[in-house]
mmCIF file of C-alpha atoms and ligand atoms in Angstrom:
data_model
loop_
_atom_site.group_PDB
_atom_site.id
_atom_site.type_symbol
_atom_site.label_atom_id
_atom_site.label_comp_id
_atom_site.label_asym_id
_atom_site.label_seq_id
_atom_site.Cartn_x
_atom_site.Cartn_y
_atom_site.Cartn_z
ATOM 1 C CA UNK A 8 66.945 97.645 125.306
ATOM 2 C CA UNK A 9 70.660 97.042 124.915
ATOM 3 C CA UNK A 10 72.635 96.786 121.682
ATOM 4 C CA UNK A 11 76.295 95.776 121.592
ATOM 5 C CA UNK A 12 78.375 96.752 118.536
ATOM 6 C CA UNK A 13 81.473 94.641 117.973
ATOM 7 C CA UNK A 14 84.120 96.538 116.012
ATOM 8 C CA UNK A 15 87.825 96.045 115.499
ATOM 9 C CA UNK A 16 89.097 97.449 112.197
ATOM 10 C CA UNK A 17 89.415 100.801 110.491
ATOM 11 C CA UNK A 18 86.355 100.434 108.221
ATOM 12 C CA UNK A 19 84.256 99.182 111.145
ATOM 13 C CA UNK A 20 84.945 102.250 113.293
ATOM 14 C CA UNK A 21 83.827 104.313 110.301
ATOM 15 C CA UNK A 22 80.648 102.246 109.752
ATOM 16 C CA UNK A 23 79.763 102.245 113.469
ATOM 17 C CA UNK A 24 79.884 106.051 113.748
ATOM 18 C CA UNK A 25 76.480 106.767 112.142
ATOM 19 C CA UNK A 26 74.973 103.740 113.915
ATOM 20 C CA UNK A 27 76.111 105.036 117.309
ATOM 21 C CA UNK A 28 74.495 108.364 116.522
ATOM 22 C CA UNK A 29 71.224 106.766 115.343
ATOM 23 C CA UNK A 30 71.007 104.258 118.194
ATOM 24 C CA UNK A 31 71.750 106.729 121.012
ATOM 25 C CA UNK A 32 68.176 108.014 121.434
ATOM 26 C CA UNK A 33 66.624 104.544 121.088
ATOM 27 C CA UNK A 34 68.644 102.220 123.317
ATOM 28 C CA UNK A 35 71.676 101.600 125.462
ATOM 29 C CA UNK A 36 74.493 101.179 122.913
ATOM 30 C CA UNK A 37 77.634 99.445 124.145
ATOM 31 C CA UNK A 38 80.782 99.470 122.014
ATOM 32 C CA UNK A 39 83.233 96.565 122.114
ATOM 33 C CA UNK A 40 86.661 96.933 120.419
ATOM 34 C CA UNK A 41 88.254 93.602 119.559
ATOM 35 C CA UNK A 42 91.733 95.143 119.296
ATOM 36 C CA UNK A 43 92.327 93.764 115.781
ATOM 37 C CA UNK A 44 93.503 97.227 114.685
ATOM 38 C CA UNK A 45 95.395 98.907 117.503
ATOM 39 C CA UNK A 46 97.720 101.539 115.991
ATOM 40 C CA UNK A 47 96.585 105.115 116.544
ATOM 41 C CA UNK A 48 96.341 105.676 112.759
ATOM 42 C CA UNK A 49 94.112 102.640 112.239
ATOM 43 C CA UNK A 50 91.964 103.037 115.331
ATOM 44 C CA UNK A 51 91.979 106.041 117.707
ATOM 45 C CA UNK A 52 91.963 108.635 114.919
ATOM 46 C CA UNK A 53 88.530 107.466 113.746
ATOM 47 C CA UNK A 54 87.017 107.696 117.222
ATOM 48 C CA UNK A 55 88.313 111.260 117.513
ATOM 49 C CA UNK A 56 87.367 112.473 114.064
ATOM 50 C CA UNK A 57 83.964 110.807 113.741
ATOM 51 C CA UNK A 58 82.852 111.399 117.324
ATOM 52 C CA UNK A 59 82.493 107.711 118.071
ATOM 53 C CA UNK A 60 82.107 107.001 121.778
ATOM 54 C CA UNK A 61 85.174 105.403 123.417
ATOM 55 C CA UNK A 62 84.908 101.595 123.599
ATOM 56 C CA UNK A 63 83.142 100.319 126.718
ATOM 57 C CA UNK A 64 85.220 97.132 126.474
ATOM 58 C CA UNK A 65 88.477 96.456 124.725
ATOM 59 C CA UNK A 66 89.934 93.041 124.007
ATOM 60 C CA UNK A 67 93.666 92.951 123.343
ATOM 61 C CA UNK A 68 93.592 90.693 120.291
ATOM 62 C CA UNK A 69 96.335 92.231 118.158
ATOM 63 C CA UNK A 70 97.770 90.693 115.008
ATOM 64 C CA UNK A 71 98.335 87.038 114.201
ATOM 65 C CA UNK A 72 97.269 84.218 111.931
ATOM 66 C CA UNK A 73 93.564 83.902 111.161
ATOM 67 C CA UNK A 74 93.184 81.161 113.762
ATOM 68 C CA UNK A 75 95.130 83.001 116.465
ATOM 69 C CA UNK A 76 93.321 86.236 115.838
ATOM 70 C CA UNK A 77 89.805 84.829 115.560
ATOM 71 C CA UNK A 78 90.346 82.399 118.438
ATOM 72 C CA UNK A 79 91.626 85.126 120.715
ATOM 73 C CA UNK A 80 88.592 87.283 119.893
ATOM 74 C CA UNK A 81 86.175 84.426 120.584
ATOM 75 C CA UNK A 82 87.713 83.843 124.021
ATOM 76 C CA UNK A 83 87.776 87.560 124.781
ATOM 77 C CA UNK A 84 84.294 88.379 123.549
ATOM 78 C CA UNK A 85 82.388 85.596 125.313
ATOM 79 C CA UNK A 86 82.643 86.997 128.880
ATOM 80 C CA UNK A 87 82.082 90.544 127.658
ATOM 81 C CA UNK A 88 78.801 89.640 125.965
ATOM 82 C CA UNK A 89 77.824 87.518 128.976
ATOM 83 C CA UNK A 90 78.346 90.529 131.240
ATOM 84 C CA UNK A 91 76.347 92.838 128.977
ATOM 85 C CA UNK A 92 73.446 90.471 128.127
ATOM 86 C CA UNK A 93 72.563 92.361 124.917
ATOM 87 C CA UNK A 94 69.248 92.128 123.100
ATOM 88 C CA UNK A 95 71.072 92.489 119.784
ATOM 89 C CA UNK A 96 74.734 92.181 118.778
ATOM 90 C CA UNK A 97 75.640 94.285 115.746
ATOM 91 C CA UNK A 98 78.544 93.196 113.555
ATOM 92 C CA UNK A 99 79.900 95.130 110.574
ATOM 93 C CA UNK A 100 81.286 94.104 107.215
ATOM 94 C CA UNK A 101 83.452 91.058 106.674
ATOM 95 C CA UNK A 102 86.548 90.967 108.846
ATOM 96 C CA UNK A 103 87.718 88.492 111.460
ATOM 97 C CA UNK A 104 86.155 90.786 114.076
ATOM 98 C CA UNK A 105 82.800 90.418 112.274
ATOM 99 C CA UNK A 106 83.034 86.636 112.265
ATOM 100 C CA UNK A 107 84.142 86.411 115.897
ATOM 101 C CA UNK A 108 81.374 88.729 117.103
ATOM 102 C CA UNK A 109 78.743 86.769 115.196
ATOM 103 C CA UNK A 110 80.011 83.351 116.334
ATOM 104 C CA UNK A 111 80.093 84.277 120.015
ATOM 105 C CA UNK A 112 76.660 85.892 119.750
ATOM 106 C CA UNK A 113 74.991 82.927 118.059
ATOM 107 C CA UNK A 114 76.466 80.398 120.499
ATOM 108 C CA UNK A 115 75.444 82.554 123.436
ATOM 109 C CA UNK A 116 71.891 82.927 122.130
ATOM 110 C CA UNK A 117 71.876 86.650 121.280
ATOM 111 C CA UNK A 118 70.200 88.066 118.194
ATOM 112 C CA UNK A 119 72.651 89.225 115.531
ATOM 113 C CA UNK A 120 72.336 92.165 113.174
ATOM 114 C CA UNK A 121 74.768 92.193 110.237
ATOM 115 C CA UNK A 122 75.495 95.617 108.804
ATOM 116 C CA UNK A 123 76.583 95.291 105.150
ATOM 117 C CA UNK A 124 74.963 91.921 104.632
ATOM 118 C CA UNK A 125 74.694 90.038 101.347
ATOM 119 C CA UNK A 126 77.863 91.185 99.612
ATOM 120 C CA UNK A 127 79.688 88.474 97.708
ATOM 121 C CA UNK A 128 82.859 88.231 95.639
ATOM 122 C CA UNK A 129 82.149 84.528 94.991
ATOM 123 C CA UNK A 130 85.811 83.876 95.774
ATOM 124 C CA UNK A 131 86.180 81.712 98.857
ATOM 125 C CA UNK A 132 89.963 82.045 98.757
ATOM 126 C CA UNK A 133 89.319 85.529 100.152
ATOM 127 C CA UNK A 134 89.142 85.416 103.954
ATOM 128 C CA UNK A 135 86.495 88.125 103.888
ATOM 129 C CA UNK A 136 84.177 86.028 101.687
ATOM 130 C CA UNK A 137 84.166 83.208 104.235
ATOM 131 C CA UNK A 138 83.517 85.714 107.023
ATOM 132 C CA UNK A 139 80.557 87.186 105.124
ATOM 133 C CA UNK A 140 78.940 83.917 104.171
ATOM 134 C CA UNK A 141 79.133 82.504 107.701
ATOM 135 C CA UNK A 142 77.981 85.748 109.309
ATOM 136 C CA UNK A 143 75.000 86.051 106.980
ATOM 137 C CA UNK A 144 73.889 82.479 107.634
ATOM 138 C CA UNK A 145 73.819 82.947 111.416
ATOM 139 C CA UNK A 146 72.416 86.488 111.528
ATOM 140 C CA UNK A 147 68.838 87.343 112.435
ATOM 141 C CA UNK A 148 68.713 90.833 110.943
ATOM 142 C CA UNK A 149 70.505 91.285 107.646
ATOM 143 C CA UNK A 150 71.001 94.903 106.612
ATOM 144 C CA UNK A 151 71.739 95.058 102.891
ATOM 145 C CA UNK A 152 73.314 98.077 101.198
ATOM 146 C CA UNK A 153 71.950 97.264 97.727
ATOM 147 C CA UNK A 154 69.412 95.194 95.805
ATOM 148 C CA UNK A 155 72.304 93.072 94.515
ATOM 149 C CA UNK A 156 73.084 92.128 98.120
ATOM 150 C CA UNK A 157 69.430 91.176 98.711
ATOM 151 C CA UNK A 158 69.512 89.045 95.554
ATOM 152 C CA UNK A 159 72.755 87.350 96.609
ATOM 153 C CA UNK A 160 71.132 86.279 99.871
ATOM 154 C CA UNK A 161 68.008 85.064 98.056
ATOM 155 C CA UNK A 162 70.207 82.946 95.772
ATOM 156 C CA UNK A 163 71.520 81.238 98.923
ATOM 157 C CA UNK A 164 67.960 80.685 100.150
ATOM 158 C CA UNK A 165 68.129 83.497 102.739
ATOM 159 C CA UNK A 166 64.982 85.615 102.583
ATOM 160 C CA UNK A 167 63.999 86.054 106.244
ATOM 161 C CA UNK A 168 65.185 89.100 108.186
ATOM 162 C CA UNK A 169 66.557 90.702 105.032
ATOM 163 C CA UNK A 170 66.248 94.498 104.914
ATOM 164 C CA UNK A 171 67.334 96.774 102.084
ATOM 165 C CA UNK A 172 68.452 99.838 104.035
ATOM 166 C CA UNK A 173 71.221 101.416 101.945
ATOM 167 C CA UNK A 174 74.859 101.776 102.864
ATOM 168 C CA UNK A 175 76.017 103.329 106.125
ATOM 169 C CA UNK A 176 79.167 104.639 104.432
ATOM 170 C CA UNK A 177 76.925 106.927 102.395
ATOM 171 C CA UNK A 178 75.686 108.271 105.737
ATOM 172 C CA UNK A 179 79.274 108.869 106.885
ATOM 173 C CA UNK A 180 80.184 110.559 103.603
ATOM 174 C CA UNK A 181 77.141 112.847 103.896
ATOM 175 C CA UNK A 182 77.849 113.664 107.550
ATOM 176 C CA UNK A 183 81.629 114.156 107.312
ATOM 177 C CA UNK A 184 82.395 114.896 103.631
ATOM 178 C CA UNK A 185 81.801 118.671 103.973
ATOM 179 C CA UNK A 186 83.913 118.761 107.152
ATOM 180 C CA UNK A 187 86.719 116.918 105.356
ATOM 181 C CA UNK A 188 86.704 119.465 102.549
ATOM 182 C CA UNK A 189 86.736 122.378 105.021
ATOM 183 C CA UNK A 190 89.218 121.084 107.536
ATOM 184 C CA UNK A 191 91.753 118.890 105.758
ATOM 185 C CA UNK A 192 95.015 120.479 104.610
ATOM 186 C CA UNK A 193 96.373 117.268 103.085
ATOM 187 C CA UNK A 194 96.733 118.640 99.533
ATOM 188 C CA UNK A 195 98.790 121.591 100.778
ATOM 189 C CA UNK A 196 100.872 119.315 103.011
ATOM 190 C CA UNK A 197 101.690 117.058 100.063
ATOM 191 C CA UNK A 198 102.101 120.003 97.631
ATOM 192 C CA UNK A 199 99.629 118.574 95.140
ATOM 193 C CA UNK A 200 96.822 120.161 93.138
ATOM 194 C CA UNK A 201 93.180 119.075 92.838
ATOM 195 C CA UNK A 202 92.794 116.721 89.837
ATOM 196 C CA UNK A 203 96.592 116.640 89.556
ATOM 197 C CA UNK A 204 97.400 113.286 91.176
ATOM 198 C CA UNK A 205 96.479 109.620 91.408
ATOM 199 C CA UNK A 206 95.581 107.988 94.733
ATOM 200 C CA UNK A 207 96.419 104.374 95.486
ATOM 201 C CA UNK A 208 95.679 102.053 98.441
ATOM 202 C CA UNK A 209 96.640 98.369 98.714
ATOM 203 C CA UNK A 210 96.227 96.024 101.666
ATOM 204 C CA UNK A 211 94.437 92.863 100.493
ATOM 205 C CA UNK A 212 96.111 89.595 101.564
ATOM 206 C CA UNK A 213 96.478 88.419 97.944
ATOM 207 C CA UNK A 214 98.154 91.694 96.911
ATOM 208 C CA UNK A 215 100.688 91.658 99.736
ATOM 209 C CA UNK A 216 101.996 88.165 99.092
ATOM 210 C CA UNK A 217 105.527 87.873 97.689
ATOM 211 C CA UNK A 218 104.390 87.222 94.112
ATOM 212 C CA UNK A 219 102.312 90.411 93.923
ATOM 213 C CA UNK A 220 104.735 92.836 95.580
ATOM 214 C CA UNK A 221 107.255 93.054 92.740
ATOM 215 C CA UNK A 222 104.435 93.834 90.324
ATOM 216 C CA UNK A 223 103.062 96.415 92.747
ATOM 217 C CA UNK A 224 106.373 98.302 92.852
ATOM 218 C CA UNK A 225 106.806 98.073 89.076
ATOM 219 C CA UNK A 226 103.306 99.418 88.675
ATOM 220 C CA UNK A 227 104.036 102.341 91.030
ATOM 221 C CA UNK A 228 107.145 103.112 88.979
ATOM 222 C CA UNK A 229 105.225 102.996 85.711
ATOM 223 C CA UNK A 230 102.470 105.473 86.655
ATOM 224 C CA UNK A 231 103.044 109.107 85.842
ATOM 225 C CA UNK A 232 103.089 111.074 89.111
ATOM 226 C CA UNK A 233 102.231 112.512 91.449
ATOM 227 C CA UNK A 234 100.996 109.261 92.955
ATOM 228 C CA UNK A 235 99.826 109.367 96.582
ATOM 229 C CA UNK A 236 100.076 106.098 98.494
ATOM 230 C CA UNK A 237 98.805 106.009 102.107
ATOM 231 C CA UNK A 238 100.438 102.817 103.257
ATOM 232 C CA UNK A 239 98.547 100.201 105.275
ATOM 233 C CA UNK A 240 100.883 98.587 107.855
ATOM 234 C CA UNK A 241 100.368 95.130 106.327
ATOM 235 C CA UNK A 242 101.682 96.436 103.009
ATOM 236 C CA UNK A 243 104.451 98.436 104.622
ATOM 237 C CA UNK A 244 105.822 95.435 106.482
ATOM 238 C CA UNK A 245 105.461 93.169 103.408
ATOM 239 C CA UNK A 246 107.390 95.676 101.237
ATOM 240 C CA UNK A 247 109.965 96.232 103.941
ATOM 241 C CA UNK A 248 110.556 92.479 104.473
ATOM 242 C CA UNK A 249 111.372 92.090 100.786
ATOM 243 C CA UNK A 250 113.551 95.210 100.557
ATOM 244 C CA UNK A 251 111.048 96.982 98.281
ATOM 245 C CA UNK A 252 109.936 99.826 100.522
ATOM 246 C CA UNK A 253 112.535 102.340 99.339
ATOM 247 C CA UNK A 254 111.619 101.741 95.691
ATOM 248 C CA UNK A 255 107.966 102.330 96.561
ATOM 249 C CA UNK A 256 108.898 105.546 98.375
ATOM 250 C CA UNK A 257 110.865 106.803 95.368
ATOM 251 C CA UNK A 258 107.959 106.069 93.015
ATOM 252 C CA UNK A 259 105.122 107.518 95.109
ATOM 253 C CA UNK A 260 104.331 110.054 97.819
ATOM 254 C CA UNK A 261 104.073 107.449 100.551
ATOM 255 C CA UNK A 262 102.218 108.557 103.681
ATOM 256 C CA UNK A 263 101.226 106.753 106.868
ATOM 257 C CA UNK A 264 97.603 105.546 106.981
ATOM 258 C CA UNK A 265 95.489 108.700 107.020
ATOM 259 C CA UNK A 266 92.551 109.723 109.143
ATOM 260 C CA UNK A 267 89.083 109.746 107.575
ATOM 261 C CA UNK A 268 89.029 113.506 106.954
ATOM 262 C CA UNK A 269 92.390 113.649 105.182
ATOM 263 C CA UNK A 270 91.688 110.489 103.207
ATOM 264 C CA UNK A 271 88.264 111.724 102.125
ATOM 265 C CA UNK A 272 89.682 115.080 101.045
ATOM 266 C CA UNK A 273 92.428 113.317 99.107
ATOM 267 C CA UNK A 274 90.011 110.974 97.378
ATOM 268 C CA UNK A 275 87.565 113.772 96.507
ATOM 269 C CA UNK A 276 90.192 115.680 94.507
ATOM 270 C CA UNK A 277 92.014 112.717 92.941
ATOM 271 C CA UNK A 278 92.068 112.355 89.158
ATOM 272 C CA UNK A 279 91.734 108.628 89.530
ATOM 273 C CA UNK A 280 91.914 106.079 92.314
ATOM 274 C CA UNK A 281 93.587 102.642 92.286
ATOM 275 C CA UNK A 282 92.638 100.397 95.151
ATOM 276 C CA UNK A 283 91.934 96.894 96.393
ATOM 277 C CA UNK A 284 89.784 98.206 99.252
ATOM 278 C CA UNK A 285 86.080 97.501 99.357
ATOM 279 C CA UNK A 286 85.239 100.763 101.081
ATOM 280 C CA UNK A 287 87.442 102.915 98.882
ATOM 281 C CA UNK A 288 85.879 101.553 95.661
ATOM 282 C CA UNK A 289 82.497 102.630 96.922
ATOM 283 C CA UNK A 290 83.691 105.997 98.221
ATOM 284 C CA UNK A 291 85.352 106.696 94.871
ATOM 285 C CA UNK A 292 81.943 106.207 93.263
ATOM 286 C CA UNK A 293 80.261 108.460 95.836
ATOM 287 C CA UNK A 294 82.812 111.190 95.046
ATOM 288 C CA UNK A 295 82.519 110.617 91.259
ATOM 289 C CA UNK A 296 86.180 109.610 91.003
ATOM 290 C CA UNK A 297 86.985 106.911 88.410
ATOM 291 C CA UNK A 298 88.402 103.806 90.059
ATOM 292 C CA UNK A 299 90.592 100.898 88.992
ATOM 293 C CA UNK A 300 90.214 97.953 91.352
ATOM 294 C CA UNK A 301 93.380 95.878 91.650
ATOM 295 C CA UNK A 302 91.573 92.574 92.075
ATOM 296 C CA UNK A 303 89.877 89.789 90.094
ATOM 297 C CA UNK A 304 86.511 90.345 91.748
ATOM 298 C CA UNK A 305 84.483 93.066 93.405
ATOM 299 C CA UNK A 306 81.492 93.083 95.716
ATOM 300 C CA UNK A 307 80.450 96.510 94.430
ATOM 301 C CA UNK A 308 79.427 95.271 91.011
ATOM 302 C CA UNK A 309 77.046 98.154 90.307
ATOM 303 C CA UNK A 310 79.985 100.577 90.091
ATOM 304 C CA UNK A 311 81.603 98.318 87.497
ATOM 305 C CA UNK A 312 78.421 97.912 85.451
ATOM 306 C CA UNK A 313 78.068 101.698 85.252
ATOM 307 C CA UNK A 314 81.677 102.115 84.095
ATOM 308 C CA UNK A 315 82.941 104.075 87.129
ATOM 309 C CA UNK A 316 85.045 101.150 88.316
ATOM 310 C CA UNK A 317 87.056 98.525 86.461
ATOM 311 C CA UNK A 318 88.856 95.374 87.590
ATOM 312 C CA UNK A 319 92.527 95.356 86.619
ATOM 313 C CA UNK A 320 95.305 92.890 87.314
ATOM 314 C CA UNK A 321 98.298 94.053 89.337
ATOM 315 C CA UNK A 322 100.354 94.392 86.188
ATOM 316 C CA UNK A 323 102.043 97.593 84.943
ATOM 317 C CA UNK A 324 100.967 97.121 81.309
ATOM 318 C CA UNK A 325 97.342 96.309 82.188
ATOM 319 C CA UNK A 326 97.144 99.296 84.545
ATOM 320 C CA UNK A 327 98.723 101.648 81.979
ATOM 321 C CA UNK A 328 96.174 100.521 79.374
ATOM 322 C CA UNK A 329 93.260 100.921 81.800
ATOM 323 C CA UNK A 330 94.466 104.387 82.860
ATOM 324 C CA UNK A 331 94.648 105.485 79.229
ATOM 325 C CA UNK A 332 91.106 104.216 78.631
ATOM 326 C CA UNK A 333 89.447 105.942 81.595
ATOM 327 C CA UNK A 334 86.361 107.943 80.660
ATOM 328 C CA UNK A 335 83.939 109.571 83.068
ATOM 329 C CA UNK A 336 80.530 107.932 82.538
ATOM 330 C CA UNK A 337 77.509 110.184 82.066
ATOM 331 C CA UNK A 338 75.295 108.315 84.524
ATOM 332 C CA UNK A 339 75.767 108.564 88.286
ATOM 333 C CA UNK A 340 72.642 107.253 90.066
ATOM 334 C CA UNK A 341 72.461 106.971 93.879
ATOM 335 C CA UNK A 342 73.340 103.268 94.036
ATOM 336 C CA UNK A 343 73.657 102.841 97.771
ATOM 337 C CA UNK A 344 70.822 104.735 99.371
ATOM 338 C CA UNK A 345 70.028 108.221 100.570
ATOM 339 C CA UNK A 346 72.366 108.663 103.539
ATOM 340 C CA UNK A 347 69.820 107.435 106.118
ATOM 341 C CA UNK A 348 70.769 103.763 106.295
ATOM 342 C CA UNK A 349 71.795 104.010 109.958
ATOM 343 C CA UNK A 350 68.394 105.454 110.960
ATOM 344 C CA UNK A 351 66.623 102.541 109.264
ATOM 345 C CA UNK A 352 68.907 100.001 110.902
ATOM 346 C CA UNK A 353 68.434 101.598 114.331
ATOM 347 C CA UNK A 354 64.639 101.472 113.972
ATOM 348 C CA UNK A 355 64.709 97.825 112.924
ATOM 349 C CA UNK A 356 67.090 96.901 115.738
ATOM 350 C CA UNK A 357 64.986 98.685 118.352
ATOM 351 C CA UNK A 358 61.667 97.270 117.085
ATOM 352 C CA UNK A 359 60.006 94.587 119.231
ATOM 353 C CA UNK A 360 60.836 91.032 118.139
ATOM 354 C CA UNK A 361 57.894 89.740 116.072
HETATM 355 C C1 UD1 B 422 91.790 93.565 108.033
HETATM 356 C C2 UD1 B 422 90.645 92.719 107.482
HETATM 357 C C3 UD1 B 422 90.292 93.213 106.075
HETATM 358 C C4 UD1 B 422 89.995 94.702 106.100
HETATM 359 C C5 UD1 B 422 91.142 95.467 106.728
HETATM 360 C C6 UD1 B 422 90.791 96.921 106.859
HETATM 361 C C7 UD1 B 422 90.526 90.364 108.166
HETATM 362 C C8 UD1 B 422 90.783 88.974 107.736
HETATM 363 N N1 UD1 B 422 91.020 91.325 107.367
HETATM 364 O O1 UD1 B 422 92.906 93.365 107.201
HETATM 365 O O2 UD1 B 422 89.137 92.536 105.629
HETATM 366 O O3 UD1 B 422 89.833 95.132 104.763
HETATM 367 O O4 UD1 B 422 91.403 94.936 108.037
HETATM 368 O O5 UD1 B 422 91.921 97.714 106.917
HETATM 369 O O6 UD1 B 422 89.908 90.589 109.163
HETATM 370 N N2 UD1 B 422 98.944 95.876 111.738
HETATM 371 C C9 UD1 B 422 99.602 96.910 112.366
HETATM 372 N N3 UD1 B 422 98.870 97.703 113.197
HETATM 373 C C10 UD1 B 422 97.552 97.521 113.450
HETATM 374 C C11 UD1 B 422 96.903 96.447 112.804
HETATM 375 C C12 UD1 B 422 97.617 95.650 111.950
HETATM 376 O O7 UD1 B 422 100.799 97.116 112.192
HETATM 377 O O8 UD1 B 422 96.952 98.304 114.211
HETATM 378 C C13 UD1 B 422 99.737 95.038 110.794
HETATM 379 C C14 UD1 B 422 100.261 93.766 111.417
HETATM 380 O O9 UD1 B 422 101.502 93.499 110.850
HETATM 381 C C15 UD1 B 422 99.261 92.737 110.938
HETATM 382 C C16 UD1 B 422 98.860 93.261 109.574
HETATM 383 O O10 UD1 B 422 98.885 94.675 109.711
HETATM 384 O O11 UD1 B 422 99.796 91.443 110.883
HETATM 385 C C17 UD1 B 422 97.486 92.805 109.123
HETATM 386 O O12 UD1 B 422 96.494 93.179 110.084
HETATM 387 P P1 UD1 B 422 95.125 92.360 110.181
HETATM 388 O O13 UD1 B 422 94.218 93.049 111.131
HETATM 389 O O14 UD1 B 422 95.404 90.921 110.429
HETATM 390 O O15 UD1 B 422 94.546 92.419 108.727
HETATM 391 P P2 UD1 B 422 94.351 93.657 107.734
HETATM 392 O O16 UD1 B 422 95.257 93.470 106.579
HETATM 393 O O17 UD1 B 422 94.439 94.926 108.485
HETATM 394 N N1 UDP B 423 90.667 105.094 104.861
HETATM 395 C C1 UDP B 423 91.220 106.041 105.700
HETATM 396 N N2 UDP B 423 92.567 106.268 105.623
HETATM 397 C C2 UDP B 423 93.375 105.609 104.752
HETATM 398 C C3 UDP B 423 92.793 104.637 103.905
HETATM 399 C C4 UDP B 423 91.441 104.388 103.994
HETATM 400 O O1 UDP B 423 90.511 106.662 106.483
HETATM 401 O O2 UDP B 423 94.581 105.870 104.736
HETATM 402 C C5 UDP B 423 89.233 104.814 104.982
HETATM 403 C C6 UDP B 423 88.443 104.935 103.703
HETATM 404 O O3 UDP B 423 87.943 106.233 103.547
HETATM 405 C C7 UDP B 423 87.333 103.905 103.899
HETATM 406 C C8 UDP B 423 87.953 102.868 104.805
HETATM 407 O O4 UDP B 423 89.108 103.471 105.382
HETATM 408 O O5 UDP B 423 86.241 104.485 104.561
HETATM 409 C C9 UDP B 423 88.337 101.631 104.037
HETATM 410 O O6 UDP B 423 89.079 100.795 104.849
HETATM 411 P P1 UDP B 423 90.069 99.705 104.291
HETATM 412 O O7 UDP B 423 90.476 100.033 102.912
HETATM 413 O O8 UDP B 423 91.135 99.547 105.305
HETATM 414 O O9 UDP B 423 89.195 98.385 104.369
HETATM 415 P P2 UDP B 423 88.092 97.693 103.447
HETATM 416 O O10 UDP B 423 87.048 98.692 103.129
HETATM 417 O O11 UDP B 423 88.787 97.147 102.247
HETATM 418 O O12 UDP B 423 87.601 96.589 104.313
#
């Protein structure tokens, strides 16, 4: 039995790590890197730190418009999948690499497994929402991290091949969280104290458009420090293009994108986290760190219902008010599974087709 995982972005390398480990004893697992993220800090570091096997195939997609990027992946992936003849193609999350992997697989007649299926923001202006909806429709095996995800699929009439398995990022946190705490020296390197700083990440398309960037910098300037800001290259180039990077660097401890171990250590000891990342919202919950999500919508609605996460506009006054109102909720149930999602997925993938 052969399974091909198509990955291409930072969060996908992270999600594929526990899958690679769980699939290894059950099947031949081939890893295909679409090349969407190519910088060392967004790609190679995760293979090294999380012990992910080197890619068996690499497509040189690189950056570009949605059409250029997705089109280039489609053209690159088709011969790779044809040469591998997989029984199942696994795609992860909601990026252009997810969509491209799923589209090539369905047109080539391979079964598709979607890891992190059923999440919805109900905002189709978000490129990721389109990627998720299309991928879910054409998948055969839909691996849901939560009951909400299962219910979202049911509301769209999708009930076949739906499996509530939990979230693979819980697996990663369980496997690598202790190592991050032992090994990372990021707090010393930044001269900050546990519980003595705020962590912020921003990379969403809507938050890096011209209109949002001024508000982002004003917000950075309005938050009492220390404020640690590992900068995604999309955000760095957007700030730089508009001459705002130096202001951001004066207002915050700006770092390059961090590896998983440093980022996890930083998040674990943060007083509060501000983010527009899907993964970081969820990891903040896992680490019991209050989170403000700089967006109008979230896919991780359970964290909001429990009070650990709150949606806030990218506006200095709104953020200041939300920061002042932060309280640590009493309840912290295990929302996203028990850390064995990858084992369940691997068993389902390797099971004979009914
Ligand atoms: C992509 C995903 C997003 C995911 C994020 C994870 C899509 C539509 N978006 O967004 O869902 O949350 O990855 O981080 O698939 N760049 C570099 N070096 C790199 C990669 C990118 O400098 O290695 C810069 C380029 O200027 C590029 C920009 O970042 O244009 C955006 O990269 P891209 O992969 O298109 O989207 P992300 O914002 O990373
Ligand atoms: N992350 C990281 N270094 C950073 C920022 C994030 O390792 O500097 C990790 C984080 O722990 C999470 C994942 O990257 O597991 C989230 O990726 P990202 O925010 O890029 O994408 P999203 O989850 O929004 O798709």
